[in-house]
PDB file of C-alpha atoms and ligand atoms in Angstrom:
ATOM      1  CA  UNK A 279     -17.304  50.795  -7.477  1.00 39.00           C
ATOM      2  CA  UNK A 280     -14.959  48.617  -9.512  1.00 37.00           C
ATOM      3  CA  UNK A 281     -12.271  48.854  -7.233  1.00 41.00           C
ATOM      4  CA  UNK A 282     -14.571  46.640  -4.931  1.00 44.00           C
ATOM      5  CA  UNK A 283     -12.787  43.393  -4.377  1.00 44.00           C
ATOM      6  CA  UNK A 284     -13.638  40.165  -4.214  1.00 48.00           C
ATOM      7  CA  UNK A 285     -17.527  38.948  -3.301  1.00 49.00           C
ATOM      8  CA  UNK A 286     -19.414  42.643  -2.399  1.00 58.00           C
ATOM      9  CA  UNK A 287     -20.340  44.000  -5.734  1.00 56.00           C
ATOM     10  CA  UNK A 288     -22.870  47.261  -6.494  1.00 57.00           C
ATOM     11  CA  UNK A 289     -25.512  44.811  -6.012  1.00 59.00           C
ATOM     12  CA  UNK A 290     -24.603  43.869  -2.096  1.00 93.00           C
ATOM     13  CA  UNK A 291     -24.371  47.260  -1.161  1.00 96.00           C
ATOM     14  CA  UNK A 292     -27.550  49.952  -0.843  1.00 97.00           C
ATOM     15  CA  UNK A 293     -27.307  53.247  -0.675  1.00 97.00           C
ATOM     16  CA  UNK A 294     -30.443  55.356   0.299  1.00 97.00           C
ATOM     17  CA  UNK A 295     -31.327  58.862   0.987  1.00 96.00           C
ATOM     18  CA  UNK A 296     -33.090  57.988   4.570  1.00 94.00           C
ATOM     19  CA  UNK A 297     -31.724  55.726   6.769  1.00 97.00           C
ATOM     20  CA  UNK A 298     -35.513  55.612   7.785  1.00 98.00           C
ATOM     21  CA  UNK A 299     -36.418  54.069   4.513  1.00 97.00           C
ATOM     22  CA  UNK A 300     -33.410  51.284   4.567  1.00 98.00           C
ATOM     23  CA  UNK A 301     -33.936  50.399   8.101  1.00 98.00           C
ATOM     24  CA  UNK A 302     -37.696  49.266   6.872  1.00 98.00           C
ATOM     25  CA  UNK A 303     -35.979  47.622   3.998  1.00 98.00           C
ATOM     26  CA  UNK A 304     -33.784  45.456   6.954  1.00 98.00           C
ATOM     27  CA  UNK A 305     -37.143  44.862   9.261  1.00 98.00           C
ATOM     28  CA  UNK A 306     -39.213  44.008   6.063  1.00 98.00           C
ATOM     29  CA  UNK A 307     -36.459  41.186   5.109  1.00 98.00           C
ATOM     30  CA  UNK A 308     -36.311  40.088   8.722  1.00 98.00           C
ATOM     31  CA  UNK A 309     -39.909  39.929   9.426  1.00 98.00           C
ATOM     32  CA  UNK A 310     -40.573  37.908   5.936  1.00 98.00           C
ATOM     33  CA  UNK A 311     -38.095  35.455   7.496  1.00 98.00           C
ATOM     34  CA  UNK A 312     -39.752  35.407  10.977  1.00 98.00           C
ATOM     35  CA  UNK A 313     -43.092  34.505   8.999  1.00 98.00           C
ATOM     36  CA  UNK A 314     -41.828  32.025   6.703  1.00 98.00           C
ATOM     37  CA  UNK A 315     -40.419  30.165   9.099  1.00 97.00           C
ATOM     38  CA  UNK A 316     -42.976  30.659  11.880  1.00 96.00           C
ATOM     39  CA  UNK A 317     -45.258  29.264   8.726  1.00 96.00           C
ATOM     40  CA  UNK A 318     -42.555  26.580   8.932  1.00 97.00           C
ATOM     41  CA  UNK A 319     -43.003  25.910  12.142  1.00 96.00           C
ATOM     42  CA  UNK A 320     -39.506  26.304  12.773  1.00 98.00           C
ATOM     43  CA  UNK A 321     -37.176  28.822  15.162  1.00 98.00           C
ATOM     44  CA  UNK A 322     -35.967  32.006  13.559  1.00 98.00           C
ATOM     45  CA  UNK A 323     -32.093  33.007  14.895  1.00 99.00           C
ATOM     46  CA  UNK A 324     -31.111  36.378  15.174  1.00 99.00           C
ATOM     47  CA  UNK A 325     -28.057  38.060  15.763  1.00 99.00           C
ATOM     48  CA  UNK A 326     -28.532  41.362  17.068  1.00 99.00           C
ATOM     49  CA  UNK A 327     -26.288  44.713  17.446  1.00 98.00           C
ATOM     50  CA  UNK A 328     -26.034  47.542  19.433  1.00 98.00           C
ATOM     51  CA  UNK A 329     -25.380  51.110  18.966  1.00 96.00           C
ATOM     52  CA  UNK A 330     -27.136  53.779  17.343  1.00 96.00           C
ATOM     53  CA  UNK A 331     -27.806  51.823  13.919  1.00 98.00           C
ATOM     54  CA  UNK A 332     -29.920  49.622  14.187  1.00 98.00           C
ATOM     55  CA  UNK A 333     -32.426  51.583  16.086  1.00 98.00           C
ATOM     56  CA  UNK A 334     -34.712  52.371  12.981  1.00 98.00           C
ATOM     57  CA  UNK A 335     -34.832  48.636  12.504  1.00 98.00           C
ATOM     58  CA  UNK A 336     -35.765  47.350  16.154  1.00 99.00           C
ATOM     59  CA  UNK A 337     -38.594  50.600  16.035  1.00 98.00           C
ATOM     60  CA  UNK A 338     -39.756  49.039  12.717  1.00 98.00           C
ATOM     61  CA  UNK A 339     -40.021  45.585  14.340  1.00 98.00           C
ATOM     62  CA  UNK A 340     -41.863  46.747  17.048  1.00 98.00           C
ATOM     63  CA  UNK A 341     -44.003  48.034  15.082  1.00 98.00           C
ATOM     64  CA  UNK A 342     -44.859  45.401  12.462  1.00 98.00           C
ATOM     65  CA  UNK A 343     -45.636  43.254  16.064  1.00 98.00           C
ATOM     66  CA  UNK A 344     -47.847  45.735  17.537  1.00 98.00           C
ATOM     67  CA  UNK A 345     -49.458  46.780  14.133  1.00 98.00           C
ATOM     68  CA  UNK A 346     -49.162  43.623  12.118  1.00 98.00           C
ATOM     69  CA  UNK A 347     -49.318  41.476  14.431  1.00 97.00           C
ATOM     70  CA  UNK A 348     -45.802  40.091  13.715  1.00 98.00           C
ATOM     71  CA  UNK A 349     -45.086  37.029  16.161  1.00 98.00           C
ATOM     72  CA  UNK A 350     -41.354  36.661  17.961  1.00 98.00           C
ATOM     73  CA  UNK A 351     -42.848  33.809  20.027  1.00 98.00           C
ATOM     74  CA  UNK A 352     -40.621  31.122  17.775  1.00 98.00           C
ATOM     75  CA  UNK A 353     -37.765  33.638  17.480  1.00 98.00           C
ATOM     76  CA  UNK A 354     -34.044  32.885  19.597  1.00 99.00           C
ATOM     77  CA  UNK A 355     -31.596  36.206  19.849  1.00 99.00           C
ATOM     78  CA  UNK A 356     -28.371  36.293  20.493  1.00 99.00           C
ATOM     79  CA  UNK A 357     -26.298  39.710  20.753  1.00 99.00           C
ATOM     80  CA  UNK A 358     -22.921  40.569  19.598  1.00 98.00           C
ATOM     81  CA  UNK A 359     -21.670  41.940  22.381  1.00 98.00           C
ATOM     82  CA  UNK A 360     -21.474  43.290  26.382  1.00 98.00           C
ATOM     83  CA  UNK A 361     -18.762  45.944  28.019  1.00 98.00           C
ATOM     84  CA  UNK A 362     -17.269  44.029  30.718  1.00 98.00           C
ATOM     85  CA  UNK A 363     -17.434  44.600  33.754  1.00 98.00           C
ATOM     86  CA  UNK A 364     -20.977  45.452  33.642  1.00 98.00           C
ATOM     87  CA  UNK A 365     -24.320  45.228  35.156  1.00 98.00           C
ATOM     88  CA  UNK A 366     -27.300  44.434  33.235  1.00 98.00           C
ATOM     89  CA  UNK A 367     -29.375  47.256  34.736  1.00 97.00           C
ATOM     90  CA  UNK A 368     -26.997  50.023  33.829  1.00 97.00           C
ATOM     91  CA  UNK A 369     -28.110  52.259  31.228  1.00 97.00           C
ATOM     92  CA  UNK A 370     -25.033  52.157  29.094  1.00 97.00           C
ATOM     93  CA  UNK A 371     -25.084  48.310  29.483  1.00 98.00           C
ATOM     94  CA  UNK A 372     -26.484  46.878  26.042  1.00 98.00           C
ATOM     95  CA  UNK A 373     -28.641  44.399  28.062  1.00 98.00           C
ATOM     96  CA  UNK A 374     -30.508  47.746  28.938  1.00 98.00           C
ATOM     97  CA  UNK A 375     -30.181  49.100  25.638  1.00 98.00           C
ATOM     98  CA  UNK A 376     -31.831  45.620  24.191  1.00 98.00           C
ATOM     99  CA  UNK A 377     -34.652  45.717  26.596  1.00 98.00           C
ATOM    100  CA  UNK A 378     -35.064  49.417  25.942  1.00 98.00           C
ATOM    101  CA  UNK A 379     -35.528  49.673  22.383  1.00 98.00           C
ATOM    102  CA  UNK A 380     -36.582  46.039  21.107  1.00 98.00           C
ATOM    103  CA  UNK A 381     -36.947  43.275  23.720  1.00 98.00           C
ATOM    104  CA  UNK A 382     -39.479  44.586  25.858  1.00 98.00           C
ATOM    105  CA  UNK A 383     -41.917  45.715  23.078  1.00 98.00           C
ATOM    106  CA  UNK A 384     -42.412  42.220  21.807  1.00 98.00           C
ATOM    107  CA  UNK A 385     -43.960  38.370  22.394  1.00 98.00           C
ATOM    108  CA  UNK A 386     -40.400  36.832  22.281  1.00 98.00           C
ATOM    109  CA  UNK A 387     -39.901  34.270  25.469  1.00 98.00           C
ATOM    110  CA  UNK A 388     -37.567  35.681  27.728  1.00 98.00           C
ATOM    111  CA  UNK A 389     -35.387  32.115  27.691  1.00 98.00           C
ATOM    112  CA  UNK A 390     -34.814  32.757  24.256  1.00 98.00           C
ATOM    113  CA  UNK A 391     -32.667  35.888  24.458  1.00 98.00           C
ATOM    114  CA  UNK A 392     -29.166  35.508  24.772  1.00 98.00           C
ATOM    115  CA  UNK A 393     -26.700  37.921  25.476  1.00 98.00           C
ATOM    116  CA  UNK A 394     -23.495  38.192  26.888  1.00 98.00           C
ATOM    117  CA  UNK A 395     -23.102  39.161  30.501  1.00 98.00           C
ATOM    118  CA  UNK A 396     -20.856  41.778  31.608  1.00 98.00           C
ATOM    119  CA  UNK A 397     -21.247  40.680  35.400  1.00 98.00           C
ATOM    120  CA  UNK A 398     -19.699  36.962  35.255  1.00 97.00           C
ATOM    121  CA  UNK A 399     -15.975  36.936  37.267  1.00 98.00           C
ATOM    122  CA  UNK A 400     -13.264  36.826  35.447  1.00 97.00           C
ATOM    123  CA  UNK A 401     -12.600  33.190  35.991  1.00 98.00           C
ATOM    124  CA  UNK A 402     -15.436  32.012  34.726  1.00 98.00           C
ATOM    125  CA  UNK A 403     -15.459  34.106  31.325  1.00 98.00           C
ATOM    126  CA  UNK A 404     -13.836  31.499  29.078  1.00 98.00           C
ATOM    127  CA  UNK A 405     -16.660  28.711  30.116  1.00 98.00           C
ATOM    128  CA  UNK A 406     -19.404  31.267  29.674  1.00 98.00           C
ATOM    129  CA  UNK A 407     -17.821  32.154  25.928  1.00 98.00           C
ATOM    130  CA  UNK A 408     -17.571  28.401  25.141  1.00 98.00           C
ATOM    131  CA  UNK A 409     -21.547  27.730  26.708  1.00 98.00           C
ATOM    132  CA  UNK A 410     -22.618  31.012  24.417  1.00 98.00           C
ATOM    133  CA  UNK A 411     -20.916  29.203  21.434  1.00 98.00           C
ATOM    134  CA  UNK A 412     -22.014  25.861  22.323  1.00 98.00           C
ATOM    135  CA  UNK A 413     -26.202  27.623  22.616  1.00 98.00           C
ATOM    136  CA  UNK A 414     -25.523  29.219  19.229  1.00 98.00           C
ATOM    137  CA  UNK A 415     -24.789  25.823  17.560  1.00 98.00           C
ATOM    138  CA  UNK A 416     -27.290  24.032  19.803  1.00 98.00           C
ATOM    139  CA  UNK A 417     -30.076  25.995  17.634  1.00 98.00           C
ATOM    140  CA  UNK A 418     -29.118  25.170  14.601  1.00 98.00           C
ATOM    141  CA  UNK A 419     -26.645  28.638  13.815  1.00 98.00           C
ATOM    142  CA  UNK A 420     -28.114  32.170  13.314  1.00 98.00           C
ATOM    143  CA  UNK A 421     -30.039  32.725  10.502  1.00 98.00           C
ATOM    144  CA  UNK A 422     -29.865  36.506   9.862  1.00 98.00           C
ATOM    145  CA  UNK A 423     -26.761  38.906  11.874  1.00 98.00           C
ATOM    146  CA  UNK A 424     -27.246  42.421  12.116  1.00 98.00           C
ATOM    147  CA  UNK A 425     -24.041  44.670  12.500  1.00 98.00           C
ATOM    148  CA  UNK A 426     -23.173  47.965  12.521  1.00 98.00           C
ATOM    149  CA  UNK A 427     -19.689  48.990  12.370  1.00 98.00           C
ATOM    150  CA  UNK A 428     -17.199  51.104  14.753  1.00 96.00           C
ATOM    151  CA  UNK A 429     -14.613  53.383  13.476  1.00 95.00           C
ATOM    152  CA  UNK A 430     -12.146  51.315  14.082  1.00 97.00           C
ATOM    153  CA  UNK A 431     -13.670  48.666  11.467  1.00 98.00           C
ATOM    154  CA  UNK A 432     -14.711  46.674  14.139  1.00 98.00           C
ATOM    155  CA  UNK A 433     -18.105  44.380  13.897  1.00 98.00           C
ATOM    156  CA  UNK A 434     -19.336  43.504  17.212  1.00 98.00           C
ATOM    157  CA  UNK A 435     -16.263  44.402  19.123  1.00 98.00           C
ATOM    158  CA  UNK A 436     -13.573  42.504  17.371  1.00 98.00           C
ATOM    159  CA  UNK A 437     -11.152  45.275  17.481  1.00 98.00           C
ATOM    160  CA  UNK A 438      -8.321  45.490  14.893  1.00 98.00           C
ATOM    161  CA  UNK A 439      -6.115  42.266  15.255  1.00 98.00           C
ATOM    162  CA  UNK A 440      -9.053  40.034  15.720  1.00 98.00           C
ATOM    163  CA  UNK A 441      -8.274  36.944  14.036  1.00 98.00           C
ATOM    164  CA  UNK A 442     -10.461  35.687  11.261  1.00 97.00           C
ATOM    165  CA  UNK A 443     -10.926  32.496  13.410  1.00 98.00           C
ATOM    166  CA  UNK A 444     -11.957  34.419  16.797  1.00 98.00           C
ATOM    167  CA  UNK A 445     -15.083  32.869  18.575  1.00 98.00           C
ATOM    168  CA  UNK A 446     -16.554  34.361  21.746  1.00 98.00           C
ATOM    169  CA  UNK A 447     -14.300  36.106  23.981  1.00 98.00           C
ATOM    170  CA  UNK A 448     -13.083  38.717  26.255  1.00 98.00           C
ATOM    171  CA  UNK A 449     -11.035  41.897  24.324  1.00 98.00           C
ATOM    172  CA  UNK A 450      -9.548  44.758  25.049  1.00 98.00           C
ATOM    173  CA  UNK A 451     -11.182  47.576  23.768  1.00 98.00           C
ATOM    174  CA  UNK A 452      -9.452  50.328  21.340  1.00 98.00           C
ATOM    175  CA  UNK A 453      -9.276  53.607  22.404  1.00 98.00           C
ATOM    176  CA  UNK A 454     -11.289  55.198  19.486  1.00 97.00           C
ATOM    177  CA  UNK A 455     -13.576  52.932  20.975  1.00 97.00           C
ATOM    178  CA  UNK A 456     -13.784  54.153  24.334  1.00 98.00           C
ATOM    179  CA  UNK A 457     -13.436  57.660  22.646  1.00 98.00           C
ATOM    180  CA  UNK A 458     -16.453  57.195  20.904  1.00 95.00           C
ATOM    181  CA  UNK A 459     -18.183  55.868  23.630  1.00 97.00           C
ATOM    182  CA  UNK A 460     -16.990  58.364  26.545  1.00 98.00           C
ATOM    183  CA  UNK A 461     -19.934  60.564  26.207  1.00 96.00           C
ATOM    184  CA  UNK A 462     -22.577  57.777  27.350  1.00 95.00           C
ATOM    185  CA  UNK A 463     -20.078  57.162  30.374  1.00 97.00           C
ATOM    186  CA  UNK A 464     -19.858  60.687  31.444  1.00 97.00           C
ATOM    187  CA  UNK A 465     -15.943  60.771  30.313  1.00 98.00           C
ATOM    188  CA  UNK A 466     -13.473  58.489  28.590  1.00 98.00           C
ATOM    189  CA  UNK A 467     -12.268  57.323  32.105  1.00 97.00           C
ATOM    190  CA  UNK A 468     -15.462  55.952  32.605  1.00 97.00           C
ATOM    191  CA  UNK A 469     -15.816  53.582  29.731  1.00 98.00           C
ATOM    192  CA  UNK A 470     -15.199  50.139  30.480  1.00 98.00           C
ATOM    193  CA  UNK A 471     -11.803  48.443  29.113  1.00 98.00           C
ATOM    194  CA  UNK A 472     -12.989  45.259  28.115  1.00 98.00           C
ATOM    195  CA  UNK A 473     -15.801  43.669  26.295  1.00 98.00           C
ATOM    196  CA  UNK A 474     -17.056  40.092  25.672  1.00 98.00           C
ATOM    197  CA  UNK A 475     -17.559  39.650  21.590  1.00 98.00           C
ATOM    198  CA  UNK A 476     -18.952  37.079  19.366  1.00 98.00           C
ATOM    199  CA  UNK A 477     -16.107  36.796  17.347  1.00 98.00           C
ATOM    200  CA  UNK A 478     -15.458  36.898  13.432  1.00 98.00           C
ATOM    201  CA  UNK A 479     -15.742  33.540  12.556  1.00 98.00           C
ATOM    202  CA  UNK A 480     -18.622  33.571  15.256  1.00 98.00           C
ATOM    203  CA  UNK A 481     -19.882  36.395  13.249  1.00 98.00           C
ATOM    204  CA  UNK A 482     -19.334  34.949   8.957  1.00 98.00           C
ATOM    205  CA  UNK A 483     -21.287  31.256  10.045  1.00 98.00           C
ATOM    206  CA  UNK A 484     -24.485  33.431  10.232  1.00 98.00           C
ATOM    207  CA  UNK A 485     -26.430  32.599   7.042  1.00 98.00           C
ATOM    208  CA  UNK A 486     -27.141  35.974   6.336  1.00 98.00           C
ATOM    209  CA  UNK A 487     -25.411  39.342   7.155  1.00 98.00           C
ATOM    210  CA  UNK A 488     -26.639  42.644   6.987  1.00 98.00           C
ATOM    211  CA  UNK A 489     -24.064  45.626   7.849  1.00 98.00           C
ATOM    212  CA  UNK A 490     -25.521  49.133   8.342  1.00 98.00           C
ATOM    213  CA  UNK A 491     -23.491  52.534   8.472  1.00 98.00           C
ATOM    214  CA  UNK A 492     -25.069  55.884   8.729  1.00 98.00           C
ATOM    215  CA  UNK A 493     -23.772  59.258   8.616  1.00 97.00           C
ATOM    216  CA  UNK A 494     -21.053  61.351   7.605  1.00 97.00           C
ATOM    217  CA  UNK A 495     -18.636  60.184  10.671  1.00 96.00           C
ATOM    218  CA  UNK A 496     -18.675  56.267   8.601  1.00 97.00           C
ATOM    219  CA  UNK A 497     -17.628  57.758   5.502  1.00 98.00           C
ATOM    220  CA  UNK A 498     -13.682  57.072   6.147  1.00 98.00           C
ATOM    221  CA  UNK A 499     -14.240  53.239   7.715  1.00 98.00           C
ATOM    222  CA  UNK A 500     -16.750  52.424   5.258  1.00 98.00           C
ATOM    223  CA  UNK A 501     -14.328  53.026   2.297  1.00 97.00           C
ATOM    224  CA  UNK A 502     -11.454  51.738   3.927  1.00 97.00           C
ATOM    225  CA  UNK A 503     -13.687  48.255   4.829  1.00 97.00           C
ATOM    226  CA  UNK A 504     -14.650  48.043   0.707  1.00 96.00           C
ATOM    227  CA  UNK A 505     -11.208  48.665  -0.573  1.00 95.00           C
ATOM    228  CA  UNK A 506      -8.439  48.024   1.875  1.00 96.00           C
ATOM    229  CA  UNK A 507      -6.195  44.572   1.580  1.00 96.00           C
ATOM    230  CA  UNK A 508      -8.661  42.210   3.736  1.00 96.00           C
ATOM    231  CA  UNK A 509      -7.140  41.724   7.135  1.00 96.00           C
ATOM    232  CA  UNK A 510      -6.830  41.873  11.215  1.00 97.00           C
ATOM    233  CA  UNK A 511      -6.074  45.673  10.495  1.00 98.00           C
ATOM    234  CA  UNK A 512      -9.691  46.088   9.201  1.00 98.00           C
ATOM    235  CA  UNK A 513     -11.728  43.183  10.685  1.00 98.00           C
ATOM    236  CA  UNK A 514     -14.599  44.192   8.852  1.00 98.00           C
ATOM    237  CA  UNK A 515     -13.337  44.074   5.723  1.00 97.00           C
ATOM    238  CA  UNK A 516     -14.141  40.099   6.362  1.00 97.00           C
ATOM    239  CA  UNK A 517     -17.133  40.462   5.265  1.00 96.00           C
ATOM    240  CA  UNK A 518     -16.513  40.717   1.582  1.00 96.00           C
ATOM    241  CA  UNK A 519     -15.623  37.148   2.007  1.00 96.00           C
ATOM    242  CA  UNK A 520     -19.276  36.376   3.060  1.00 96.00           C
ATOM    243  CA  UNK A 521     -21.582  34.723   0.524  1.00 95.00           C
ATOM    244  CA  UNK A 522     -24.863  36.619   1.726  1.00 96.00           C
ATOM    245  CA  UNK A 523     -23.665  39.782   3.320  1.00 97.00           C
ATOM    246  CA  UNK A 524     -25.073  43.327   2.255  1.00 97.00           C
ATOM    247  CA  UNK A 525     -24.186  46.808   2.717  1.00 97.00           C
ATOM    248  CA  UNK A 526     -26.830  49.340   3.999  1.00 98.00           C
ATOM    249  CA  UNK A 527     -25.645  52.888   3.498  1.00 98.00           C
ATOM    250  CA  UNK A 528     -26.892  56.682   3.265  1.00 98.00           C
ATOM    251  CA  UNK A 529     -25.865  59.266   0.846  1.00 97.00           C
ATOM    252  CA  UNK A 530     -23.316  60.223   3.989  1.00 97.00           C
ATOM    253  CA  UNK A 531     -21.331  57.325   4.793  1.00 98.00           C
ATOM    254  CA  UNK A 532     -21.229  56.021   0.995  1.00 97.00           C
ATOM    255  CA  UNK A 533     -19.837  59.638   0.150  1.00 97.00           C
ATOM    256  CA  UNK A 534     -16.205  58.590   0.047  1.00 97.00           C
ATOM    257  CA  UNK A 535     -16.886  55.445  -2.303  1.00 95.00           C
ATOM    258  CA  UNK A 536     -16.129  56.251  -5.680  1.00 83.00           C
TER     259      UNK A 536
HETATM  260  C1  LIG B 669     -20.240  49.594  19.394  1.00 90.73           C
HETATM  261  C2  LIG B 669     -20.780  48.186  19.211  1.00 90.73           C
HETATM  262  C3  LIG B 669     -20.845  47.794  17.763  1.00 90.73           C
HETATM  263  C4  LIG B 669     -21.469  48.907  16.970  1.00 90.73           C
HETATM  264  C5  LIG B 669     -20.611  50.128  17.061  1.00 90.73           C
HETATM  265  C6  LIG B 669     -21.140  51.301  16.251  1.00 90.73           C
HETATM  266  O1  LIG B 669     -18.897  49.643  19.511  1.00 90.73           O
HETATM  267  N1  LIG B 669     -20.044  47.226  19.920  1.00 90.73           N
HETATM  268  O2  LIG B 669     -21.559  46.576  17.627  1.00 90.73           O
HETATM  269  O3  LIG B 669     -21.607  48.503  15.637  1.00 90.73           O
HETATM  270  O4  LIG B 669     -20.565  50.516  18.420  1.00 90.73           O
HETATM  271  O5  LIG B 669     -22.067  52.017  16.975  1.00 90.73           O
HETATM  272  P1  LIG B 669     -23.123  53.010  16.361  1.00 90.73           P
HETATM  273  O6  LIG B 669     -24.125  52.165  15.681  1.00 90.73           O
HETATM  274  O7  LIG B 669     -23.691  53.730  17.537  1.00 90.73           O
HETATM  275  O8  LIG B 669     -22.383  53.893  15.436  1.00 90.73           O
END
């Protein structure tokens, strides 16, 4: 690990056997948040991902509401992330995936949730960017961002080139993207070309920043994002410039890491 650079050190980065048992790790540290500051009386912000890693996490959360009584009632969401164009009710829309897997299992208020709509026209897209910024700001910043990461190193999707500086915004996406993706769609053809993205700098002003990668198929970007030159090439590799960020791995995607 010493070729690490700059902030991420073996501390900031876990590496567990079970994705299972670091996913409760991630929900434990969120819902000890929730509760101090419900305790607090105060608003909890989260940032919230889509995609196939954080899954574990939002089942976890469910559960510590239904089981532990774990409240979202003072807890504001915002998401990373929408294809574009896209309806909320379509199945590969992360909207759906939101509701599906998180959202409607718990007491959060529906005016809380925020996340960016694939269904605006094109005109208005800048203004609705600038409103999602101006919310996010509005409540005080987001305490805790969850992020998995794409093969292309990008976090949301803030595709390679995205400037350290970007805010909310519509992008083009890659095509390793869409190739990843063309399965849900029925065929690359099918995937949307653009998304709206929080963007990076949108991204490091969260207080604190957990990244997970699973699997064998992370291996390559996950080494590349610990020990590249950080830059637009890599846009995660950012996040070694972040204070409070930590790396949740398996045994699969940490297997390149020396
Ligand atoms: C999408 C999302 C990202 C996500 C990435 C990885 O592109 N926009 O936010 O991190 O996919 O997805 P998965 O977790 O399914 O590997």
């Amino acid at each position: 690990m010493k070729k690490i650079l700059n902030t991420i050190d073996n501390k900031r980065i876990k590496i567990f056997e079970d994705k299972v048992l670091a996913s409760k790790e991630i929900a434990g540290e969120i819902a000890d948040l929730i509760k101090n500051k419900n305790e607090k009386n105060e608003k909890t912000v989260l940032g919230l991902a889509t995609g196939s890693s954080p899954i574990e996490v939002y089942k976890e959360l469910v559960r510590l509401h239904k089981e532990e009584g774990l409240s979202f009632k003072n807890v504001i969401t915002f998401n990373l992330d929408e294809y574009y164009p896209m309806e909320d009710e379509d199945v590969n829309s992360y909207h759906y995936s939101m509701y599906y897997h998180l959202l409607n299992h718990i007491d959060i208020d529906r005016n809380n949730i925020h996340i960016p709509s694939g269904k605006i026209h094109k005109e208005d897209i800048e203004n609705f960017c600038y409103l999602y910024e101006q919310e996010i700001k509005k409540v005080g910043g987001i305490d805790f961002q969850i992020l998995g990461i794409g093969r292309t190193g990008h976090l949301g999707f803030n595709e390679p080139g995205s400037e350290r500086n970007s805010r909310t915004r519509l992008i083009t996406l890659h095509d390793i993207t869409k190739i990843d993706a063309a399965s849900g769609f029925g065929g690359y053809e099918n995937v949307p070309k653009f998304a709206i993205t929080m963007g990076l700098e949108t991204i490091m002003n969260a207080r604190r920043i957990i990244l997970m990668a699973w699997g064998k198929g992370k291996a390559d970007i996950i080494k590349e994002t610990l020990t590249c030159k950080i830059s637009t090439a890599t846009p995660a590799s950012i996040i070694r410039l972040h204070k409070n960020a930590t790396l949740y791995l398996d045994n699969d995607s940490a297997s390149k890491l020396d």
